[in-house]
Short mmCIF file of C-alpha atoms and ligand atoms in Angstrom, two decimals:
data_model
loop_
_atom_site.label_atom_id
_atom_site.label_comp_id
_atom_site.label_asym_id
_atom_site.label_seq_id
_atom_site.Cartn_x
_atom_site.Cartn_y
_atom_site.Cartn_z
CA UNK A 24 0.00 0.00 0.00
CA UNK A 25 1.33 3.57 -0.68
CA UNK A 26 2.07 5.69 1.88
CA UNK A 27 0.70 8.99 0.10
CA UNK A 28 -2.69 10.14 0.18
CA UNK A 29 -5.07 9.24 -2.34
CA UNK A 30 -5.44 11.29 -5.35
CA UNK A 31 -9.31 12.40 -4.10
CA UNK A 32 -7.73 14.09 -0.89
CA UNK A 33 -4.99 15.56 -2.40
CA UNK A 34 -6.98 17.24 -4.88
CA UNK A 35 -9.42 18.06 -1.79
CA UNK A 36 -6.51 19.51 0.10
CA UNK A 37 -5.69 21.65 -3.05
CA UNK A 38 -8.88 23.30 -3.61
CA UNK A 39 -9.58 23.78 0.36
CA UNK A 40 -5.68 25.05 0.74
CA UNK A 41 -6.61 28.46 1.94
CA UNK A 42 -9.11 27.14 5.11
CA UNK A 43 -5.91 23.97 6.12
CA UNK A 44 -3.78 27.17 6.58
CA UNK A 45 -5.50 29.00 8.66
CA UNK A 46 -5.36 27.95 12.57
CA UNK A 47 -6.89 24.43 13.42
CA UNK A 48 -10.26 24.31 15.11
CA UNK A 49 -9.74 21.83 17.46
CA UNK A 50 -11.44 21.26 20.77
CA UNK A 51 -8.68 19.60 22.38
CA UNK A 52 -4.75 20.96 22.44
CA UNK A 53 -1.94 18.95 23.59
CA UNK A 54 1.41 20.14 24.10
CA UNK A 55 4.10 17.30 23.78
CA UNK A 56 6.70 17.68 25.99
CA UNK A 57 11.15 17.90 25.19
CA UNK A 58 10.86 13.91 25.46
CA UNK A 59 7.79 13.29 23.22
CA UNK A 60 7.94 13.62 19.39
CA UNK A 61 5.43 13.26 16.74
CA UNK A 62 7.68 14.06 14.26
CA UNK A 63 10.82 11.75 15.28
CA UNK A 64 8.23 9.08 15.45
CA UNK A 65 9.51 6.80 13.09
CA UNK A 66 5.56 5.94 12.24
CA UNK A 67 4.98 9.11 11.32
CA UNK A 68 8.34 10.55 9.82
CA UNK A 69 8.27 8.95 6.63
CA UNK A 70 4.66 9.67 5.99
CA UNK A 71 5.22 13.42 6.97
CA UNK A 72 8.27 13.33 4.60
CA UNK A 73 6.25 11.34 1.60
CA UNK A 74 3.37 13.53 1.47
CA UNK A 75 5.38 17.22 1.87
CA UNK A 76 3.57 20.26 0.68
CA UNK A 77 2.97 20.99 -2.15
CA UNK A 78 3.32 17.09 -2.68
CA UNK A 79 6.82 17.66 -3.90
CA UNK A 80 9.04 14.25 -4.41
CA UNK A 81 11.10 15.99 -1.38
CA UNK A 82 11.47 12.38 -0.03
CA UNK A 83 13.19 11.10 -2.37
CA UNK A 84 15.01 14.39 -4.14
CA UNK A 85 18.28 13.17 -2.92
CA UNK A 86 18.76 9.46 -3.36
CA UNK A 87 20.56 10.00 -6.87
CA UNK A 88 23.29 12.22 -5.49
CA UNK A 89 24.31 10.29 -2.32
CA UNK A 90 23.96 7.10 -4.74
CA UNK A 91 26.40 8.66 -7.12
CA UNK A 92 28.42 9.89 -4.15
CA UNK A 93 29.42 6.23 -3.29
CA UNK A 94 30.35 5.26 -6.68
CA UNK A 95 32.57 8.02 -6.94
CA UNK A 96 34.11 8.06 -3.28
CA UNK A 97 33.12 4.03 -2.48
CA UNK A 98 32.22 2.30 0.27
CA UNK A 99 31.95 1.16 3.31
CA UNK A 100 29.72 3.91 3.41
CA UNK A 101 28.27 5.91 7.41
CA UNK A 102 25.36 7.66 7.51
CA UNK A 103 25.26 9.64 10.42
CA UNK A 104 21.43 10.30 12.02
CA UNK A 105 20.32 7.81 9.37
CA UNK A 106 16.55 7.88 10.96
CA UNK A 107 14.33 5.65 9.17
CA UNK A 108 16.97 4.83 6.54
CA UNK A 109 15.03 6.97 3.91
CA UNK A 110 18.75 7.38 2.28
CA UNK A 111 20.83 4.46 4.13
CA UNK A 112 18.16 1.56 2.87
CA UNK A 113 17.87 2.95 -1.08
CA UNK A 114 21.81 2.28 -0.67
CA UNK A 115 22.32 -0.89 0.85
CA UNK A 116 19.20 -1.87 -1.60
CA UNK A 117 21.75 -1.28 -4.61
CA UNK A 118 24.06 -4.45 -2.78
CA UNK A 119 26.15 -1.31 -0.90
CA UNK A 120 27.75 -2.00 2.47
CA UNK A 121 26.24 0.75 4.79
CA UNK A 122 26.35 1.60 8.43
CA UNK A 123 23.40 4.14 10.16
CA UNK A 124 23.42 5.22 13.59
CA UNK A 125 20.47 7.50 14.91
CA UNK A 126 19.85 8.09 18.64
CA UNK A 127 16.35 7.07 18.42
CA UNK A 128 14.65 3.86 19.17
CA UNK A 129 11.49 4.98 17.26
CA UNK A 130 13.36 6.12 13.99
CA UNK A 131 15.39 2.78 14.21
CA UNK A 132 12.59 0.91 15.08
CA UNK A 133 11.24 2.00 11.62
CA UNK A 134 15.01 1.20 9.96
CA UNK A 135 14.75 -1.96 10.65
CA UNK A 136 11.93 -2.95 9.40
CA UNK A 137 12.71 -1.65 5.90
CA UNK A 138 16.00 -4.00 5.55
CA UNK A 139 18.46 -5.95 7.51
CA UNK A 140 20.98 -5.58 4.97
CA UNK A 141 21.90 -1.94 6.63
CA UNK A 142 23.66 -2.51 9.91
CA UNK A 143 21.43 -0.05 12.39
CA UNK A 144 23.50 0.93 15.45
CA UNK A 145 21.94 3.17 17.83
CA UNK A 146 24.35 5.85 18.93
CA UNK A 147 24.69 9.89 19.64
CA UNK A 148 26.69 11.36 16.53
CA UNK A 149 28.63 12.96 19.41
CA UNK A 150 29.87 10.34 20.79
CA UNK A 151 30.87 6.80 19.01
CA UNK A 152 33.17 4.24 18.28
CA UNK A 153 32.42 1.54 15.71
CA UNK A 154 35.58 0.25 15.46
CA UNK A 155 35.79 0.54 12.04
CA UNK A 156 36.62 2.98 9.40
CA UNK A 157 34.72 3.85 6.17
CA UNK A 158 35.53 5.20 2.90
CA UNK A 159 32.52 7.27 3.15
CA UNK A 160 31.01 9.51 5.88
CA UNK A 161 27.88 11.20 5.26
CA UNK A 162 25.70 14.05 6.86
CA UNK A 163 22.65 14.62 4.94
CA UNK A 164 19.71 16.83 4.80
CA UNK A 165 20.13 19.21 7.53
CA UNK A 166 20.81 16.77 9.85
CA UNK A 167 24.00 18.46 11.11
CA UNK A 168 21.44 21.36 12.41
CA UNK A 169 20.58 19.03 15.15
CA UNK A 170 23.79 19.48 16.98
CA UNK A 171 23.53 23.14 19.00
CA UNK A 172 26.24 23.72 20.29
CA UNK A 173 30.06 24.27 18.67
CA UNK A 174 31.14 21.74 21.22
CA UNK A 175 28.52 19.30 20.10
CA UNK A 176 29.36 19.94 16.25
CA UNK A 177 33.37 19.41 17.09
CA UNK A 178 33.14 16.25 18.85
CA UNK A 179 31.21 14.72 16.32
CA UNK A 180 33.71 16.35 14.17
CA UNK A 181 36.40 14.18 16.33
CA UNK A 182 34.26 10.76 15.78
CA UNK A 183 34.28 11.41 12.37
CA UNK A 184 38.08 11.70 11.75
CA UNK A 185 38.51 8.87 14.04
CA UNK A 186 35.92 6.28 11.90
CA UNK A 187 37.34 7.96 8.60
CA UNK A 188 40.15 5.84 6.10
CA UNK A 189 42.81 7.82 5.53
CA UNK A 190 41.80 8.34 1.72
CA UNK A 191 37.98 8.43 2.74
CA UNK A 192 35.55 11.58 2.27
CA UNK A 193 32.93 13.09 4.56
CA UNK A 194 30.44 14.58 2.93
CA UNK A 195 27.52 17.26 4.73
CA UNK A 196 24.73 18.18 3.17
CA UNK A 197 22.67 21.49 4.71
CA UNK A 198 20.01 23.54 3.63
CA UNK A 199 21.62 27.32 2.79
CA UNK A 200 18.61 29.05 5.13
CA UNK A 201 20.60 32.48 4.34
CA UNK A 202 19.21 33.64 1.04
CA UNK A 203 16.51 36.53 1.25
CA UNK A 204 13.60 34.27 0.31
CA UNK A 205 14.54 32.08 2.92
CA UNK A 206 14.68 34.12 5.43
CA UNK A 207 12.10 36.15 4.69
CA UNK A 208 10.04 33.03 5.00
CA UNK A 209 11.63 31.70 8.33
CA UNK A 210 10.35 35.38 9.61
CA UNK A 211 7.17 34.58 8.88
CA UNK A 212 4.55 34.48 11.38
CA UNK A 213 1.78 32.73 9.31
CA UNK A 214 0.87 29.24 9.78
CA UNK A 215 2.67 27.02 6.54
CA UNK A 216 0.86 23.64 5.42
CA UNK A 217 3.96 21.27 5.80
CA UNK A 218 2.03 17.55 5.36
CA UNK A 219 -1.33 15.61 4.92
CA UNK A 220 -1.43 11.92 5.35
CA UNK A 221 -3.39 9.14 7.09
CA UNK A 222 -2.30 8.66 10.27
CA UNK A 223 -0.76 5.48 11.15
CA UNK A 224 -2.82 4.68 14.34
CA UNK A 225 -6.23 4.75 11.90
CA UNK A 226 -7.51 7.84 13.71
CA UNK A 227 -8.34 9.20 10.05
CA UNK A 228 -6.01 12.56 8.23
CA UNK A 229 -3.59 14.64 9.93
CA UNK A 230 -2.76 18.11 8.30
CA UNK A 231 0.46 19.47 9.93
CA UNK A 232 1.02 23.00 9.91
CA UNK A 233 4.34 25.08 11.21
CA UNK A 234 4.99 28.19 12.57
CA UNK A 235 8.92 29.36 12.14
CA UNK A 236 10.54 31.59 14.75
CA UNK A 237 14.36 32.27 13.89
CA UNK A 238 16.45 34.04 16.72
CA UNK A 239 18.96 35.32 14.22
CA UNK A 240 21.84 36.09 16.78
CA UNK A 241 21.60 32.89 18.21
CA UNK A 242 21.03 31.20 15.01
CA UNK A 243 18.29 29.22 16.46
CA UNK A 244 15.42 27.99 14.49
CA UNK A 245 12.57 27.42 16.51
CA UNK A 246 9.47 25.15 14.57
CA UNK A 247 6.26 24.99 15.74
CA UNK A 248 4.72 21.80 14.09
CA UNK A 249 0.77 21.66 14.84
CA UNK A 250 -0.17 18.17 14.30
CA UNK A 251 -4.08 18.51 13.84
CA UNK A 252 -6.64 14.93 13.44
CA UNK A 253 -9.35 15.99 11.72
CA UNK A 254 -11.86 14.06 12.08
CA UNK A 255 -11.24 14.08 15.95
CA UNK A 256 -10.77 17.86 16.01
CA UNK A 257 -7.76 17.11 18.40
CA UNK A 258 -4.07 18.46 17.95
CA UNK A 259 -0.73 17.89 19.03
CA UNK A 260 2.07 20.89 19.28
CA UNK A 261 5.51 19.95 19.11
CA UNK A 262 8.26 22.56 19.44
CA UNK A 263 11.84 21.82 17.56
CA UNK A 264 15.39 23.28 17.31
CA UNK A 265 17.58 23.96 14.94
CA UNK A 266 20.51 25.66 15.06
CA UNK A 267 20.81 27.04 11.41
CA UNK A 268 25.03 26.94 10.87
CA UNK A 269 25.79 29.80 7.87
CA UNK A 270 27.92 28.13 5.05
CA UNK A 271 30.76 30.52 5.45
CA UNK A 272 30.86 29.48 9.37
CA UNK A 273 30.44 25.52 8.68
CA UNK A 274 33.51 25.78 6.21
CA UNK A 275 35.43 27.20 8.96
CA UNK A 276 34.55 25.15 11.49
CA UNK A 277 35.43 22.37 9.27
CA UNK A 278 38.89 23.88 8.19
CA UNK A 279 40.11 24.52 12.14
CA UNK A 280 39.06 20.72 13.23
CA UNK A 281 41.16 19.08 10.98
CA UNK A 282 39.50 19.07 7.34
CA UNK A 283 40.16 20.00 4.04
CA UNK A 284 37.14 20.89 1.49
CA UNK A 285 37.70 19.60 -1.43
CA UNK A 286 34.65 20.76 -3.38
CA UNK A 287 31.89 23.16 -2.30
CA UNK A 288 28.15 22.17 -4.26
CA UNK A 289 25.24 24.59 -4.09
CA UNK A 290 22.71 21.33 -4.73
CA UNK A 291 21.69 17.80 -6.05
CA UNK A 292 22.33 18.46 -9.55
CA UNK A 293 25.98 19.55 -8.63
CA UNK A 294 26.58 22.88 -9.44
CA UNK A 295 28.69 24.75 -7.62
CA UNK A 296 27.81 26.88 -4.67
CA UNK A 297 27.50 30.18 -4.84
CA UNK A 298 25.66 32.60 -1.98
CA UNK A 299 21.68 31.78 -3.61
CA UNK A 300 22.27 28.25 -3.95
CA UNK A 301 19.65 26.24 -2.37
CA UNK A 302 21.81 23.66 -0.32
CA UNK A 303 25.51 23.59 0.98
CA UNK A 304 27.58 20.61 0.31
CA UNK A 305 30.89 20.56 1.73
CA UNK A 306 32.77 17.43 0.02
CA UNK A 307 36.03 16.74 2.79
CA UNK A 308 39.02 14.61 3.27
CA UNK A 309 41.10 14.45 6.32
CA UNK A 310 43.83 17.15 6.99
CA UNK A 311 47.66 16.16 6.76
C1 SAM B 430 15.88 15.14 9.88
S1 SAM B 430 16.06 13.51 10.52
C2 SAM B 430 17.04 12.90 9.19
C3 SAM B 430 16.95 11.45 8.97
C4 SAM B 430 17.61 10.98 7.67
N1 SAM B 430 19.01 11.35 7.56
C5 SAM B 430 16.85 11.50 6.44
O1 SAM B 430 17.47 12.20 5.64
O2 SAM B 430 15.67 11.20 6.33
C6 SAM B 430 17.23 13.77 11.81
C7 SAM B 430 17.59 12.54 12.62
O3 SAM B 430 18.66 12.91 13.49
C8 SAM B 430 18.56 12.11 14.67
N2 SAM B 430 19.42 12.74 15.69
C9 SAM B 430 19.29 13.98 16.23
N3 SAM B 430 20.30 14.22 17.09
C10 SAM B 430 21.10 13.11 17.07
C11 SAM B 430 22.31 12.75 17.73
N4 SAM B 430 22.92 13.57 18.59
N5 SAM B 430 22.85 11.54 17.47
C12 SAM B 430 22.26 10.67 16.59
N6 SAM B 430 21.10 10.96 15.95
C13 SAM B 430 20.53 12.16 16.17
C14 SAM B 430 17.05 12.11 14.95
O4 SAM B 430 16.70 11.03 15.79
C15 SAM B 430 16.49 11.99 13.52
O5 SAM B 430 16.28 10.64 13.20
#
């Protein structure tokens, strides 16, 4: 069965777009708390991710480039915060050898049903030994916004090297949040339509919404993701952080632990970055 929604509610959702963005009616509100996650449920994840709006392929947008990635830099390939293997299974699919480590049971929980062929390991990307190096370490879709804090970022940075062959390449792959339209967007206060799909637990649709809130000094991204049943007029809010690292600062935080960029692309189809560019991908080796 596919996970998307059929093509009746989609075209529903389309034509009633205007009333799913405005607040939620529902009768009952409940606030998840720092330990509960809706989102980083691996039930849910994948069919938040598979039925984005505006029903982009977003969930699958990227599977080409890390696939060429290991033909080009080989494997064994790492895929740090791998969740629910939405890149590391694809992968392993094509006969690859690939590692994922998340720190959540949930997402992992939803790895391994998906394939045994990837090993799943559950570990904090700040702290890890494998006992193994790879030829290929990889960071992908804004993953690396999870860590907070510089120290955070540098001792992951210190796994890394340590789990790395000496010929081997890490790879990250963030969003570049600081273009005008991006930010102008992040600013805004209006409720966004971010996903419609059935939830998993039979209760009938949920339409998720978010609200964005970026503290530009800190460079903290703060989501609001309002997680609304519809049919049960009930809703869930979930807050997230992210802290948003610029390009220019990721480079250099990258060049004084230890790394050398080799190339610097701006998105999937490989062109190079420039200040507009949608993503940042920083291709590394080791330092001397
Ligand atoms: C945006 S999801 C990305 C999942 C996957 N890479 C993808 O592209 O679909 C971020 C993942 O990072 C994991 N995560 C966050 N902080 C982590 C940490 N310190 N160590 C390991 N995993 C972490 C979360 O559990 C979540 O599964």
């Amino acid at each position: 069965m596919s996970n998307a929604v059929s093509n009746e509610l989609e075209n529903q959702i389309i034509s009633n777009i205007d009333d799913l963005k405005s607040q939620p009616e529902a009768q009952s509100i409940i606030e998840l708390s720092d330990t509960e996650s809706i989102h980083y449920d691996g039930r849910h994840y994948d069919l938040i991710y598979d039925n984005f709006y505006p029903f982009s392929n977003l969930a699958k947008i990227d599977i080409p480039f890390w696939t060429d990635m290991v033909s080009q830099y080989g494997e064994p390939v790492l895929e740090l915060c791998c969740g629910t293997g939405r890149i590391a299974f694809p992968l392993a699919e094509k006969g690859l050898q690939v590692t994922g480590i998340d720190i959540s049971d949930s997402m992992l929980g939803e790895a391994r049903k998906k394939s045994d062929r990837v090993e799943w390991i559950k570990a904090d990307v700040c702290d890890f030994d494998l006992g193994k190096q790879f030829s290929l370490i990889i960071f992908s879709l804004n993953s690396i916004y999870h860590l907070l804090r510089i120290e955070d970022l540098e001792s992951c940075f210190n796994c890394v090297k340590k789990h790395l062959k000496p010929d081997g390449k890490f790879i990250i792959d963030m969003l570049n949040y600081y273009t005008k339209p991006t930010i102008e967007a992040m600013w805004s206060p209006l409720p966004t339509l971010y996903s419609v799909y059935p939830d998993p637990d039979g209760r009938g649709t949920m339409v998720v919404t978010v609200v964005n809130e970026l503290d530009v000094s800190a460079q903290i991204a703060k989501s609001k993701l309002f997680f609304r049943l519809i049919e049960q007029k009930k809703e869930f809010v979930e807050e997230t952080k992210l802290r948003l690292y610029h390009p220019n600062e990721m480079g250099n935080l990258l060049k004084y632990n230890g790394f050398i960029i080799e190339t610097q692309l701006g998105g999937y189809d490989k062109a190079a970055f420039t200040s507009g560019a949608p993503n940042y991908i920083a291709i590394c080796k080791l330092g001397q």
